[in-house]
PDB file of C-alpha atoms in Angstrom:
ATOM      1  CA  MET A1189       0.045  -0.333  -0.409  1.00 69.00           C
ATOM      2  CA  VAL A1190       1.255   3.418  -0.889  1.00 89.00           C
ATOM      3  CA  ILE A1191       1.641   5.734   2.142  1.00 94.00           C
ATOM      4  CA  LYS A1192      -0.188   9.506   1.550  1.00 96.00           C
ATOM      5  CA  GLY A1193      -0.531  11.019   4.303  1.00 98.00           C
ATOM      6  CA  CYS A1194       1.360  10.893   7.846  1.00 98.00           C
ATOM      7  CA  MET A1195       0.113  11.708  11.050  1.00 98.00           C
ATOM      8  CA  PHE A1196       2.308  13.524  13.557  1.00 98.00           C
ATOM      9  CA  ASP A1197       2.370  13.763  17.358  1.00 98.00           C
ATOM     10  CA  PHE A1198       3.502  17.202  18.475  1.00 98.00           C
ATOM     11  CA  SER A1199       5.641  16.941  21.947  1.00 98.00           C
ATOM     12  CA  GLY A1200       8.659  15.418  21.609  1.00 98.00           C
ATOM     13  CA  THR A1201       7.642  14.425  18.264  1.00 98.00           C
ATOM     14  CA  LEU A1202       7.928  18.021  15.689  1.00 98.00           C
ATOM     15  CA  MET A1203       8.458  20.630  18.981  1.00 98.00           C
ATOM     16  CA  ARG A1204      10.769  19.948  22.181  1.00 98.00           C
ATOM     17  CA  ILE A1205       9.076  21.529  25.556  1.00 98.00           C
ATOM     18  CA  GLU A1206      11.925  24.224  27.159  1.00 98.00           C
ATOM     19  CA  PRO A1207      13.752  22.662  29.727  1.00 98.00           C
ATOM     20  CA  ALA A1208      11.736  22.861  33.740  1.00 98.00           C
ATOM     21  CA  GLY A1209      14.650  25.603  34.601  1.00 98.00           C
ATOM     22  CA  ARG A1210      14.300  27.658  31.692  1.00 98.00           C
ATOM     23  CA  TRP A1211      10.413  27.628  32.355  1.00 98.00           C
ATOM     24  CA  LEU A1212      10.632  28.523  35.660  1.00 98.00           C
ATOM     25  CA  ASP A1213      13.088  31.601  35.545  1.00 98.00           C
ATOM     26  CA  ALA A1214      11.706  32.704  32.505  1.00 98.00           C
ATOM     27  CA  VAL A1215       7.786  33.447  35.031  1.00 98.00           C
ATOM     28  CA  LEU A1216       9.840  34.228  37.605  1.00 98.00           C
ATOM     29  CA  THR A1217      11.436  37.001  36.298  1.00 97.00           C
ATOM     30  CA  ALA A1218       8.435  38.161  34.507  1.00 97.00           C
ATOM     31  CA  ALA A1219       6.429  37.948  37.505  1.00 96.00           C
ATOM     32  CA  GLY A1220       9.321  40.044  39.143  1.00 96.00           C
ATOM     33  CA  HIS A1221      10.863  37.844  41.431  1.00 96.00           C
ATOM     34  CA  ASP A1222      14.712  38.080  42.139  1.00 94.00           C
ATOM     35  CA  VAL A1223      15.506  34.519  42.688  1.00 95.00           C
ATOM     36  CA  PRO A1224      18.887  33.263  43.098  1.00 95.00           C
ATOM     37  CA  ALA A1225      19.823  30.732  40.741  1.00 95.00           C
ATOM     38  CA  ARG A1226      20.282  27.626  43.089  1.00 96.00           C
ATOM     39  CA  GLN A1227      17.230  27.970  44.634  1.00 96.00           C
ATOM     40  CA  ALA A1228      15.249  28.199  41.709  1.00 97.00           C
ATOM     41  CA  ALA A1229      17.487  25.833  40.299  1.00 97.00           C
ATOM     42  CA  ARG A1230      16.211  23.931  43.458  1.00 97.00           C
ATOM     43  CA  TYR A1231      12.269  24.309  42.523  1.00 98.00           C
ATOM     44  CA  ALA A1232      13.337  23.301  39.040  1.00 98.00           C
ATOM     45  CA  GLU A1233      13.840  20.105  40.235  1.00 98.00           C
ATOM     46  CA  ARG A1234      11.316  19.603  42.484  1.00 97.00           C
ATOM     47  CA  LEU A1235       8.517  20.820  39.646  1.00 98.00           C
ATOM     48  CA  GLU A1236      10.714  18.515  37.387  1.00 97.00           C
ATOM     49  CA  ARG A1237      10.563  15.431  39.451  1.00 97.00           C
ATOM     50  CA  ALA A1238       6.663  16.185  40.050  1.00 97.00           C
ATOM     51  CA  GLY A1239       5.657  15.666  36.253  1.00 98.00           C
ATOM     52  CA  ALA A1240       4.844  19.464  36.151  1.00 98.00           C
ATOM     53  CA  LEU A1241       5.902  20.694  32.959  1.00 98.00           C
ATOM     54  CA  PRO A1242       3.567  19.569  29.877  1.00 97.00           C
ATOM     55  CA  GLY A1243       5.628  18.055  27.622  1.00 96.00           C
ATOM     56  CA  GLY A1244       8.600  17.276  30.357  1.00 96.00           C
ATOM     57  CA  ALA A1245       9.562  14.611  32.201  1.00 94.00           C
ATOM     58  CA  HIS A1246       6.806  12.438  33.579  1.00 95.00           C
ATOM     59  CA  PRO A1247       5.237  12.302  37.563  1.00 96.00           C
ATOM     60  CA  SER A1248       8.212  10.644  40.388  1.00 92.00           C
ATOM     61  CA  ALA A1249       4.875   9.520  41.479  1.00 94.00           C
ATOM     62  CA  VAL A1250       1.020  10.763  40.737  1.00 97.00           C
ATOM     63  CA  PRO A1251      -0.895  11.607  44.630  1.00 96.00           C
ATOM     64  CA  GLU A1252      -4.067   9.935  44.847  1.00 97.00           C
ATOM     65  CA  ALA A1253      -6.421  12.724  44.917  1.00 96.00           C
ATOM     66  CA  LEU A1254      -4.732  14.046  40.955  1.00 98.00           C
ATOM     67  CA  ARG A1255      -5.172  10.260  39.721  1.00 97.00           C
ATOM     68  CA  GLU A1256      -8.648  10.927  37.898  1.00 97.00           C
ATOM     69  CA  VAL A1257      -8.007  14.365  36.237  1.00 98.00           C
ATOM     70  CA  TRP A1258      -4.550  12.962  35.571  1.00 98.00           C
ATOM     71  CA  ARG A1259      -5.447  10.322  33.810  1.00 97.00           C
ATOM     72  CA  GLU A1260      -8.057  12.183  31.696  1.00 97.00           C
ATOM     73  CA  ARG A1261      -6.554  15.358  31.367  1.00 98.00           C
ATOM     74  CA  ASP A1262      -5.960  15.735  27.311  1.00 98.00           C
ATOM     75  CA  ARG A1263     -10.166  14.996  27.424  1.00 98.00           C
ATOM     76  CA  SER A1264     -10.137  18.477  28.071  1.00 98.00           C
ATOM     77  CA  ALA A1265      -8.944  22.638  28.692  1.00 98.00           C
ATOM     78  CA  GLU A1266      -9.764  22.734  31.746  1.00 98.00           C
ATOM     79  CA  GLN A1267      -8.788  19.067  32.684  1.00 98.00           C
ATOM     80  CA  HIS A1268      -5.733  19.562  31.341  1.00 98.00           C
ATOM     81  CA  ARG A1269      -5.090  23.075  33.494  1.00 98.00           C
ATOM     82  CA  ALA A1270      -5.746  21.331  36.541  1.00 98.00           C
ATOM     83  CA  ALA A1271      -3.799  18.339  35.901  1.00 98.00           C
ATOM     84  CA  PHE A1272      -0.914  20.403  35.001  1.00 98.00           C
ATOM     85  CA  THR A1273      -1.071  22.842  38.099  1.00 98.00           C
ATOM     86  CA  GLY A1274      -2.251  20.174  39.926  1.00 98.00           C
ATOM     87  CA  MET A1275       0.962  18.514  39.839  1.00 98.00           C
ATOM     88  CA  ALA A1276       3.203  21.200  40.058  1.00 98.00           C
ATOM     89  CA  ARG A1277       1.488  22.461  43.345  1.00 98.00           C
ATOM     90  CA  GLN A1278       3.071  19.359  44.929  1.00 97.00           C
ATOM     91  CA  ALA A1279       6.800  20.895  44.267  1.00 97.00           C
ATOM     92  CA  GLU A1280       5.473  23.466  47.701  1.00 97.00           C
ATOM     93  CA  LEU A1281       6.781  26.605  45.279  1.00 97.00           C
ATOM     94  CA  PRO A1282       7.130  29.575  47.305  1.00 96.00           C
ATOM     95  CA  TRP A1283       5.552  32.193  44.910  1.00 97.00           C
ATOM     96  CA  ASP A1284       2.020  31.462  43.467  1.00 97.00           C
ATOM     97  CA  VAL A1285       2.660  31.225  40.123  1.00 98.00           C
ATOM     98  CA  TYR A1286       1.149  27.776  38.947  1.00 98.00           C
ATOM     99  CA  ASP A1287      -0.948  29.425  36.697  1.00 98.00           C
ATOM    100  CA  ALA A1288       1.327  31.861  35.184  1.00 98.00           C
ATOM    101  CA  LEU A1289       3.737  28.514  34.774  1.00 98.00           C
ATOM    102  CA  TYR A1290       0.871  27.299  33.032  1.00 98.00           C
ATOM    103  CA  ASP A1291       0.241  29.499  30.839  1.00 98.00           C
ATOM    104  CA  ARG A1292       4.026  30.038  29.402  1.00 98.00           C
ATOM    105  CA  HIS A1293       4.557  26.445  28.352  1.00 98.00           C
ATOM    106  CA  MET A1294       1.818  27.804  26.040  1.00 98.00           C
ATOM    107  CA  THR A1295       4.046  29.835  24.132  1.00 98.00           C
ATOM    108  CA  PRO A1296       5.773  29.605  21.203  1.00 98.00           C
ATOM    109  CA  GLU A1297       9.191  31.271  23.433  1.00 98.00           C
ATOM    110  CA  ALA A1298       8.411  27.522  25.279  1.00 98.00           C
ATOM    111  CA  TRP A1299       9.063  25.146  22.152  1.00 98.00           C
ATOM    112  CA  THR A1300      11.854  24.731  20.166  1.00 98.00           C
ATOM    113  CA  PRO A1301      11.083  22.453  16.914  1.00 98.00           C
ATOM    114  CA  TYR A1302      13.291  19.794  15.981  1.00 98.00           C
ATOM    115  CA  PRO A1303      16.425  20.806  13.334  1.00 98.00           C
ATOM    116  CA  ASP A1304      15.267  18.973  10.504  1.00 97.00           C
ATOM    117  CA  ALA A1305      11.209  19.078  11.673  1.00 98.00           C
ATOM    118  CA  ALA A1306      10.987  22.446   8.958  1.00 98.00           C
ATOM    119  CA  GLU A1307      13.013  20.282   6.624  1.00 97.00           C
ATOM    120  CA  VAL A1308      10.808  17.362   6.784  1.00 98.00           C
ATOM    121  CA  LEU A1309       7.461  18.670   5.975  1.00 98.00           C
ATOM    122  CA  LYS A1310       8.773  20.464   3.654  1.00 98.00           C
ATOM    123  CA  GLU A1311       9.387  17.462   1.859  1.00 97.00           C
ATOM    124  CA  LEU A1312       6.647  16.014   2.747  1.00 97.00           C
ATOM    125  CA  ARG A1313       4.300  19.111   1.239  1.00 97.00           C
ATOM    126  CA  GLY A1314       6.713  18.643  -2.255  1.00 96.00           C
ATOM    127  CA  ARG A1315       6.204  15.108  -2.440  1.00 96.00           C
ATOM    128  CA  GLY A1316       1.646  15.279  -2.091  1.00 97.00           C
ATOM    129  CA  THR A1317       1.756  13.976   1.370  1.00 97.00           C
ATOM    130  CA  ALA A1318      -0.414  14.718   3.357  1.00 98.00           C
ATOM    131  CA  VAL A1319       0.184  15.884   6.786  1.00 98.00           C
ATOM    132  CA  ALA A1320      -1.915  15.905  10.096  1.00 98.00           C
ATOM    133  CA  VAL A1321      -0.696  16.883  13.422  1.00 98.00           C
ATOM    134  CA  VAL A1322      -2.523  14.665  15.987  1.00 98.00           C
ATOM    135  CA  SER A1323      -1.456  15.538  19.375  1.00 98.00           C
ATOM    136  CA  ASN A1324      -2.685  13.960  23.275  1.00 98.00           C
ATOM    137  CA  ILE A1325      -3.453  18.323  24.355  1.00 98.00           C
ATOM    138  CA  GLY A1326      -5.497  21.143  26.339  1.00 98.00           C
ATOM    139  CA  TRP A1327      -4.668  23.866  24.266  1.00 98.00           C
ATOM    140  CA  ASP A1328      -4.433  25.030  20.504  1.00 98.00           C
ATOM    141  CA  LEU A1329      -0.830  24.503  19.335  1.00 98.00           C
ATOM    142  CA  ARG A1330      -1.593  26.472  15.968  1.00 98.00           C
ATOM    143  CA  PRO A1331      -0.369  29.290  17.073  1.00 98.00           C
ATOM    144  CA  VAL A1332       3.040  28.034  17.705  1.00 98.00           C
ATOM    145  CA  PHE A1333       2.710  26.359  14.418  1.00 98.00           C
ATOM    146  CA  ARG A1334       2.625  29.726  12.861  1.00 98.00           C
ATOM    147  CA  ALA A1335       5.079  31.293  15.158  1.00 98.00           C
ATOM    148  CA  HIS A1336       8.147  28.559  14.253  1.00 98.00           C
ATOM    149  CA  GLY A1337       7.017  28.848  10.663  1.00 98.00           C
ATOM    150  CA  LEU A1338       5.163  25.382   9.774  1.00 98.00           C
ATOM    151  CA  ASP A1339       1.888  25.963   9.992  1.00 98.00           C
ATOM    152  CA  ALA A1340       2.118  25.857   6.323  1.00 97.00           C
ATOM    153  CA  PHE A1341       2.778  22.584   5.619  1.00 98.00           C
ATOM    154  CA  VAL A1342       0.450  21.245   7.980  1.00 98.00           C
ATOM    155  CA  ASP A1343      -2.893  20.289   6.452  1.00 98.00           C
ATOM    156  CA  ALA A1344      -4.880  18.902   9.912  1.00 98.00           C
ATOM    157  CA  TYR A1345      -4.650  19.777  12.926  1.00 98.00           C
ATOM    158  CA  VAL A1346      -6.362  16.733  15.164  1.00 98.00           C
ATOM    159  CA  LEU A1347      -6.239  17.472  19.121  1.00 98.00           C
ATOM    160  CA  SER A1348      -7.782  15.315  21.705  1.00 98.00           C
ATOM    161  CA  TYR A1349      -9.464  18.537  24.108  1.00 98.00           C
ATOM    162  CA  GLU A1350     -11.025  18.965  20.651  1.00 98.00           C
ATOM    163  CA  HIS A1351     -12.364  15.683  20.693  1.00 98.00           C
ATOM    164  CA  GLY A1352     -13.237  14.861  23.652  1.00 98.00           C
ATOM    165  CA  VAL A1353     -10.677  11.621  23.218  1.00 98.00           C
ATOM    166  CA  GLN A1354      -7.302  11.102  23.822  1.00 98.00           C
ATOM    167  CA  LYS A1355      -4.509   8.723  22.501  1.00 98.00           C
ATOM    168  CA  PRO A1356      -3.823   5.550  22.094  1.00 98.00           C
ATOM    169  CA  ASP A1357      -7.752   5.642  21.672  1.00 98.00           C
ATOM    170  CA  PRO A1358      -8.103   4.871  18.086  1.00 97.00           C
ATOM    171  CA  ARG A1359     -11.204   6.875  17.019  1.00 98.00           C
ATOM    172  CA  LEU A1360      -8.520  10.147  17.589  1.00 98.00           C
ATOM    173  CA  PHE A1361      -6.616   8.476  14.743  1.00 98.00           C
ATOM    174  CA  THR A1362      -9.917   7.914  12.060  1.00 98.00           C
ATOM    175  CA  ILE A1363     -10.674  11.492  12.834  1.00 98.00           C
ATOM    176  CA  ALA A1364      -7.579  12.665  11.057  1.00 98.00           C
ATOM    177  CA  CYS A1365      -7.150   9.953   8.309  1.00 98.00           C
ATOM    178  CA  GLU A1366     -10.785  11.185   7.626  1.00 98.00           C
ATOM    179  CA  ALA A1367      -9.318  14.982   8.463  1.00 98.00           C
ATOM    180  CA  LEU A1368      -6.889  14.331   5.146  1.00 98.00           C
ATOM    181  CA  GLY A1369      -9.583  12.432   3.637  1.00 98.00           C
ATOM    182  CA  LEU A1370      -7.062   9.211   3.091  1.00 98.00           C
ATOM    183  CA  PRO A1371      -7.813   5.468   4.442  1.00 97.00           C
ATOM    184  CA  THR A1372      -5.798   4.728   7.395  1.00 97.00           C
ATOM    185  CA  ALA A1373      -4.035   1.865   5.469  1.00 95.00           C
ATOM    186  CA  GLN A1374      -2.519   5.203   3.317  1.00 97.00           C
ATOM    187  CA  VAL A1375      -1.601   6.660   7.034  1.00 98.00           C
ATOM    188  CA  ALA A1376       1.717   6.759   8.921  1.00 97.00           C
ATOM    189  CA  MET A1377       2.018   7.609  11.843  1.00 98.00           C
ATOM    190  CA  VAL A1378       4.774   9.055  14.188  1.00 98.00           C
ATOM    191  CA  GLY A1379       5.073  10.323  17.268  1.00 98.00           C
ATOM    192  CA  ASP A1380       7.511   8.896  20.440  1.00 97.00           C
ATOM    193  CA  ASP A1381       5.508   7.339  23.155  1.00 95.00           C
ATOM    194  CA  ARG A1382       4.885   3.830  22.573  1.00 93.00           C
ATOM    195  CA  ARG A1383       1.863   3.648  24.406  1.00 94.00           C
ATOM    196  CA  ALA A1384       0.032   6.773  22.742  1.00 97.00           C
ATOM    197  CA  ASP A1385       1.246   6.764  19.176  1.00 97.00           C
ATOM    198  CA  THR A1386       1.413   3.080  18.736  1.00 96.00           C
ATOM    199  CA  GLY A1387      -2.861   3.141  18.896  1.00 97.00           C
ATOM    200  CA  ALA A1388      -3.224   3.822  15.438  1.00 97.00           C
ATOM    201  CA  ALA A1389      -1.696   0.481  14.686  1.00 97.00           C
ATOM    202  CA  ALA A1390      -5.454  -0.668  14.829  1.00 96.00           C
ATOM    203  CA  LEU A1391      -6.672   1.116  12.274  1.00 97.00           C
ATOM    204  CA  GLY A1392      -4.223  -0.407   9.727  1.00 96.00           C
ATOM    205  CA  CYS A1393      -1.632   2.382   9.446  1.00 97.00           C
ATOM    206  CA  PRO A1394       2.361   1.574  10.061  1.00 96.00           C
ATOM    207  CA  VAL A1395       4.036   3.889  12.985  1.00 96.00           C
ATOM    208  CA  HIS A1396       7.152   4.641  13.197  1.00 96.00           C
ATOM    209  CA  LEU A1397       8.535   6.064  16.664  1.00 97.00           C
ATOM    210  CA  VAL A1398      11.674   8.456  17.818  1.00 97.00           C
ATOM    211  CA  ASP A1399      13.119   9.237  20.600  1.00 96.00           C
ATOM    212  CA  HIS A1400      11.760  11.974  23.350  1.00 94.00           C
ATOM    213  CA  LEU A1401      15.375  13.936  23.869  1.00 95.00           C
ATOM    214  CA  PRO A1402      16.326  17.679  23.794  1.00 95.00           C
ATOM    215  CA  ALA A1403      16.227  18.901  20.564  1.00 96.00           C
ATOM    216  CA  ALA A1404      20.126  19.327  20.086  1.00 95.00           C
ATOM    217  CA  ASP A1405      20.234  16.047  21.014  1.00 97.00           C
ATOM    218  CA  ARG A1406      18.209  14.471  18.166  1.00 96.00           C
ATOM    219  CA  PRO A1407      19.040  16.162  14.577  1.00 96.00           C
ATOM    220  CA  ASP A1408      17.754  13.868  12.413  1.00 95.00           C
ATOM    221  CA  GLY A1409      15.058  11.731  14.119  1.00 95.00           C
ATOM    222  CA  LEU A1410      12.816  12.724  12.043  1.00 97.00           C
ATOM    223  CA  ARG A1411      14.715  12.760   8.047  1.00 93.00           C
ATOM    224  CA  LYS A1412      14.544   8.930   8.192  1.00 88.00           C
ATOM    225  CA  ILE A1413      10.876   8.897   7.783  1.00 89.00           C
ATOM    226  CA  LEU A1414      11.626  10.210   4.503  1.00 89.00           C
ATOM    227  CA  ASP A1415      13.319   6.769   3.627  1.00 84.00           C
ATOM    228  CA  LEU A1416      10.680   4.536   5.012  1.00 78.00           C
ATOM    229  CA  LEU A1417       8.144   6.916   3.285  1.00 80.00           C
TER     230      LEU A1417
END
């Protein structure tokens, strides 16, 4: 079967979130807090252990009171914010910046495209391969793609919170294939999450996994897809 379309995950696949230290520093600076570097680094480490940064490290543990909202966090904008601000509060910061931290991660400045993302998406557009971004997320990432010059290469965005369905549920991938106007067997899925993104395989979609690494450490992880397709 000829592949005529490609679905891409967002976080950890096409773009990478900023490190927790930079994330916290940006928020503290904007709030006018002058915090010694060592103290800020200590609290950034707490946030990272708590899994408070969307797209960052997984939590070391999920408190009982947050387990349900955490499990279904990508089904709505409200659940997503509640889950991540709840996890951030586990770090017990001395400043009330939990909502500001959440707001920061939705800005284009908080995200870096992988080095080969633009090249690969442009090449797929040149080949006539339809592209969809399929993401478990609680907010509209389209402005991030526009700010980084990638929106022109994307034909459809299928975001979990807009449909009330999160990966690995095959329904989200079905919606994406329908948006591209292609049968599922003709659409590949590219992602970094072995559990969530391989849900597309249930529909007969070929799946290719990339490593969830900092952008500088994965310069050509996406480029290999061009040969596979």
